[in-house]
Amino acid sequence: MGLFAGIPVSDYDRAVTWYNLLLGAEPAFLPNDREAVWEVGEHRYVYVELRPRAAGHALTTLFCDDFDERLAAIAARGLTPAERETYDNGVRKAIFLDPDGNELGLGGGPAPD
């Protein structure tokens, strides 16, 4: 199954800059002057779209196998999670808030022993 998850933003350029830092790459493609698309896995995409009235209401979580390494790389690019959670089953989540307040969480399995 593929994924194409959209995040509405109020300032396109600011959002592209921020998501480049979070995702560690430039967009995979730019379908028009209002959208930028990052490939986060095979057939799995996250995109921002200039939609000021809807900005700030997205909730997206990406689950990754390299949780600790990914968080370290994001921190090296200057971003830190707004919040971190660990669930009863050991699953971890780091919550990042973009400049509009949209939530993009990164989830990972239990910490290695």
Coordinates of N, CA and C in Angstrom, one line a residue:
M1 N 0.8 -1.2 0.0 CA 0.0 0.0 0.0 C 0.9 1.2 0.0
G2 N 0.5 2.2 -0.8 CA 1.3 3.5 -0.8 C 0.6 4.5 0.1
L3 N 1.3 5.6 0.3 CA 0.8 6.7 1.1 C 1.2 8.0 0.5
F4 N 0.3 8.9 0.6 CA 0.5 10.3 0.1 C -0.2 11.2 1.1
A5 N 0.5 11.6 2.2 CA 0.0 12.4 3.3 C 0.3 13.8 3.2
G6 N -0.8 14.7 3.2 CA -0.6 16.1 3.0 C -0.7 16.9 4.3
I7 N 0.1 18.0 4.3 CA 0.2 18.9 5.5 C 0.0 20.3 5.0
P8 N -1.1 20.9 5.5 CA -1.4 22.3 5.0 C -0.5 23.3 5.8
V9 N 0.0 24.3 5.0 CA 0.9 25.3 5.6 C 0.5 26.7 5.2
S10 N 0.9 27.6 6.0 CA 0.6 29.0 5.7 C 1.7 29.8 4.9
D11 N 2.9 29.3 5.0 CA 4.0 29.9 4.3 C 4.8 28.8 3.6
Y12 N 4.7 28.7 2.3 CA 5.3 27.6 1.6 C 6.8 27.6 1.7
D13 N 7.5 28.7 1.5 CA 9.0 28.7 1.6 C 9.5 28.3 3.0
R14 N 8.8 28.9 4.0 CA 9.2 28.5 5.4 C 9.0 27.0 5.7
A15 N 7.9 26.5 5.2 CA 7.6 25.1 5.4 C 8.6 24.2 4.7
V16 N 9.0 24.5 3.5 CA 9.9 23.7 2.7 C 11.3 23.7 3.4
T17 N 11.7 24.8 3.9 CA 13.0 24.9 4.6 C 12.9 24.0 5.9
W18 N 11.8 24.1 6.6 CA 11.7 23.4 7.9 C 11.6 21.9 7.6
Y19 N 10.8 21.4 6.6 CA 10.7 20.0 6.3 C 12.0 19.4 5.7
N20 N 12.8 20.3 5.0 CA 14.1 19.8 4.6 C 15.0 19.5 5.8
L21 N 14.9 20.3 6.8 CA 15.7 20.0 8.0 C 15.2 18.8 8.7
L22 N 13.9 18.7 8.9 CA 13.3 17.5 9.6 C 13.6 16.2 8.8
L23 N 13.3 16.2 7.5 CA 13.4 15.0 6.7 C 14.8 14.7 6.1
G24 N 15.7 15.7 6.2 CA 17.1 15.5 5.8 C 17.3 15.5 4.3
A25 N 16.4 16.1 3.6 CA 16.5 16.0 2.1 C 15.7 17.1 1.5
E26 N 16.0 17.4 0.3 CA 15.2 18.3 -0.5 C 14.0 17.5 -1.0
P27 N 12.9 18.2 -1.4 CA 11.8 17.5 -1.9 C 12.1 16.6 -3.1
A28 N 11.4 15.4 -3.1 CA 11.6 14.5 -4.3 C 11.1 15.1 -5.6
F29 N 10.0 15.9 -5.4 CA 9.5 16.6 -6.6 C 8.6 17.7 -6.2
L30 N 8.4 18.7 -7.1 CA 7.6 19.9 -6.9 C 6.5 19.9 -7.9
P31 N 5.3 19.4 -7.6 CA 4.3 19.3 -8.7 C 3.8 20.6 -9.2
N32 N 3.9 21.7 -8.4 CA 3.5 23.0 -8.8 C 4.1 24.0 -7.8
D33 N 3.7 25.2 -7.8 CA 4.3 26.2 -7.0 C 3.7 26.3 -5.6
R34 N 2.8 25.4 -5.3 CA 2.1 25.4 -3.9 C 2.4 24.1 -3.2
E35 N 3.1 23.1 -3.8 CA 3.3 21.9 -3.1 C 4.7 21.4 -3.3
A36 N 5.2 20.7 -2.2 CA 6.5 20.1 -2.2 C 6.3 18.7 -1.6
V37 N 7.0 17.7 -2.2 CA 6.7 16.3 -1.9 C 8.0 15.6 -1.6
W38 N 8.1 15.0 -0.4 CA 9.3 14.2 0.0 C 8.9 12.7 0.0
E39 N 9.8 11.9 -0.5 CA 9.6 10.4 -0.4 C 10.2 9.9 0.9
V40 N 9.4 9.3 1.7 CA 9.9 8.9 3.0 C 10.0 7.4 3.1
G41 N 9.7 6.7 2.0 CA 9.8 5.3 1.8 C 9.3 4.9 0.5
E42 N 9.5 3.7 0.0 CA 9.0 3.3 -1.3 C 7.5 3.5 -1.4
H43 N 7.1 4.3 -2.3 CA 5.6 4.5 -2.5 C 5.0 5.2 -1.3
R44 N 5.8 5.9 -0.5 CA 5.2 6.6 0.7 C 5.8 8.0 0.6
Y45 N 4.8 9.0 0.6 CA 5.2 10.4 0.5 C 4.5 11.3 1.5
V46 N 5.2 12.3 1.9 CA 4.6 13.4 2.7 C 4.8 14.7 1.9
Y47 N 3.7 15.4 1.9 CA 3.8 16.7 1.1 C 3.2 17.8 1.9
V48 N 3.8 19.0 1.6 CA 3.2 20.3 2.2 C 2.5 20.9 1.0
E49 N 1.4 21.6 1.4 CA 0.6 22.4 0.4 C 0.3 23.7 1.0
L50 N 0.4 24.8 0.3 CA 0.0 26.1 0.7 C -1.5 26.1 0.8
R51 N -2.0 26.1 2.0 CA -3.4 26.1 2.3 C -3.6 26.9 3.7
P52 N -3.4 28.2 3.7 CA -3.3 28.9 5.0 C -4.5 28.7 5.9
R53 N -5.7 28.6 5.4 CA -6.9 28.4 6.2 C -6.9 27.1 7.0
A54 N -6.2 26.1 6.4 CA -6.2 24.8 7.1 C -4.9 24.5 7.9
A55 N -3.9 25.4 7.8 CA -2.6 25.2 8.4 C -2.7 25.0 9.9
G56 N -1.9 24.1 10.4 CA -1.8 23.9 11.8 C -2.6 22.8 12.4
H57 N -3.3 22.1 11.5 CA -4.2 21.0 12.0 C -3.8 19.6 11.7
A58 N -2.7 19.4 11.0 CA -2.3 18.1 10.6 C -1.7 17.3 11.7
L59 N -1.9 16.0 11.8 CA -1.3 15.0 12.7 C -0.8 13.9 11.9
T60 N 0.5 13.7 11.8 CA 1.1 12.6 11.0 C 2.1 11.9 11.8
T61 N 2.2 10.6 11.8 CA 3.3 9.9 12.5 C 3.9 8.9 11.5
L62 N 5.2 9.0 11.4 CA 6.0 8.1 10.6 C 6.8 7.1 11.5
F63 N 6.6 5.8 11.3 CA 7.3 4.8 12.1 C 8.6 4.4 11.4
C64 N 9.7 4.5 12.1 CA 11.0 4.2 11.5 C 11.8 3.1 12.3
D65 N 12.6 2.4 11.6 CA 13.4 1.3 12.2 C 14.7 1.9 12.9
D66 N 15.1 3.1 12.4 CA 16.3 3.7 12.9 C 16.0 5.0 13.7
F67 N 15.1 4.8 14.7 CA 14.6 5.9 15.5 C 15.7 6.7 16.1
D68 N 16.6 6.1 16.9 CA 17.7 6.8 17.6 C 18.6 7.6 16.6
E69 N 19.0 6.9 15.6 CA 19.9 7.5 14.6 C 19.2 8.7 13.9
R70 N 18.0 8.5 13.5 CA 17.2 9.5 12.9 C 17.1 10.8 13.7
L71 N 16.8 10.6 15.0 CA 16.6 11.7 15.9 C 18.0 12.4 16.1
A72 N 19.1 11.7 16.2 CA 20.4 12.3 16.3 C 20.7 13.1 15.0
A73 N 20.3 12.6 13.9 CA 20.6 13.4 12.6 C 19.7 14.6 12.5
I74 N 18.5 14.5 13.0 CA 17.6 15.7 13.0 C 18.2 16.7 14.0
A75 N 18.6 16.3 15.1 CA 19.2 17.2 16.1 C 20.4 17.9 15.6
A76 N 21.3 17.2 14.8 CA 22.5 17.7 14.2 C 22.1 18.8 13.2
R77 N 20.9 18.7 12.6 CA 20.4 19.8 11.7 C 19.7 20.9 12.4
G78 N 19.6 20.8 13.7 CA 19.1 22.0 14.5 C 17.7 21.9 15.0
L79 N 17.0 20.7 14.8 CA 15.6 20.6 15.3 C 15.6 19.6 16.5
T80 N 14.7 19.9 17.4 CA 14.5 19.0 18.6 C 13.0 18.8 18.7
P81 N 12.6 17.6 19.2 CA 11.2 17.4 19.4 C 10.6 18.3 20.5
A82 N 9.4 18.6 20.2 CA 8.6 19.4 21.2 C 8.2 18.5 22.4
E83 N 8.1 17.3 22.1 CA 7.7 16.3 23.2 C 8.2 14.9 22.8
R84 N 8.5 14.1 23.8 CA 8.8 12.7 23.6 C 7.9 11.9 24.5
E85 N 7.5 10.7 24.0 CA 6.7 9.8 24.7 C 7.2 8.4 24.6
T86 N 7.0 7.6 25.7 CA 7.3 6.2 25.6 C 6.0 5.5 26.2
Y87 N 5.5 4.6 25.4 CA 4.2 3.9 25.7 C 4.5 2.7 26.6
D88 N 3.5 2.1 27.2 CA 3.7 1.0 28.1 C 4.4 -0.2 27.4
N89 N 4.2 -0.3 26.1 CA 4.8 -1.5 25.4 C 6.2 -1.1 24.9
G90 N 6.7 0.0 25.3 CA 8.1 0.4 25.0 C 8.2 1.2 23.7
V91 N 7.2 1.3 22.9 CA 7.2 2.1 21.7 C 7.5 3.5 22.0
R92 N 8.3 4.2 21.3 CA 8.7 5.6 21.5 C 8.2 6.5 20.4
K93 N 8.0 7.7 20.8 CA 7.5 8.7 19.8 C 8.1 10.1 20.1
A94 N 8.6 10.7 19.1 CA 9.2 12.1 19.2 C 8.2 13.0 18.3
I95 N 7.7 14.0 19.0 CA 6.8 14.9 18.3 C 7.4 16.2 17.9
F96 N 7.4 16.5 16.6 CA 7.9 17.7 16.1 C 6.8 18.6 15.6
L97 N 6.9 19.9 15.9 CA 5.8 20.8 15.5 C 6.4 21.8 14.5
D98 N 5.8 21.8 13.3 CA 6.3 22.8 12.3 C 6.0 24.2 12.6
P99 N 6.4 25.2 11.9 CA 6.1 26.6 12.3 C 4.6 26.9 12.4
D100 N 3.8 26.2 11.7 CA 2.3 26.4 11.8 C 1.7 25.6 13.0
G101 N 2.4 24.7 13.6 CA 1.9 23.9 14.7 C 1.4 22.5 14.2
N102 N 1.6 22.2 12.9 CA 1.3 20.8 12.5 C 2.2 19.9 13.2
E103 N 1.7 18.7 13.6 CA 2.5 17.7 14.3 C 2.9 16.6 13.3
L104 N 4.2 16.4 13.3 CA 4.8 15.3 12.6 C 5.6 14.5 13.6
G105 N 5.1 13.3 13.9 CA 5.7 12.5 14.9 C 6.5 11.4 14.3
L106 N 7.6 11.0 14.9 CA 8.4 9.9 14.5 C 8.3 8.8 15.6
G107 N 7.9 7.6 15.2 CA 7.8 6.5 16.1 C 8.9 5.5 15.9
G108 N 9.2 4.8 17.0 CA 10.2 3.8 16.9 C 9.9 2.7 17.9
G109 N 10.5 1.6 17.7 CA 10.4 0.5 18.6 C 11.0 0.7 20.0
P110 N 10.8 -0.2 20.9 CA 11.4 -0.1 22.2 C 13.0 0.2 22.1
A111 N 13.5 0.9 23.1 CA 14.9 1.1 23.1 C 15.7 -0.2 23.2
P112 N 16.8 -0.3 22.5 CA 17.6 -1.5 22.7 C 18.1 -1.6 24.1
D113 N 18.3 -2.9 24.5 CA 18.8 -3.1 25.9 C 20.2 -2.7 26.1

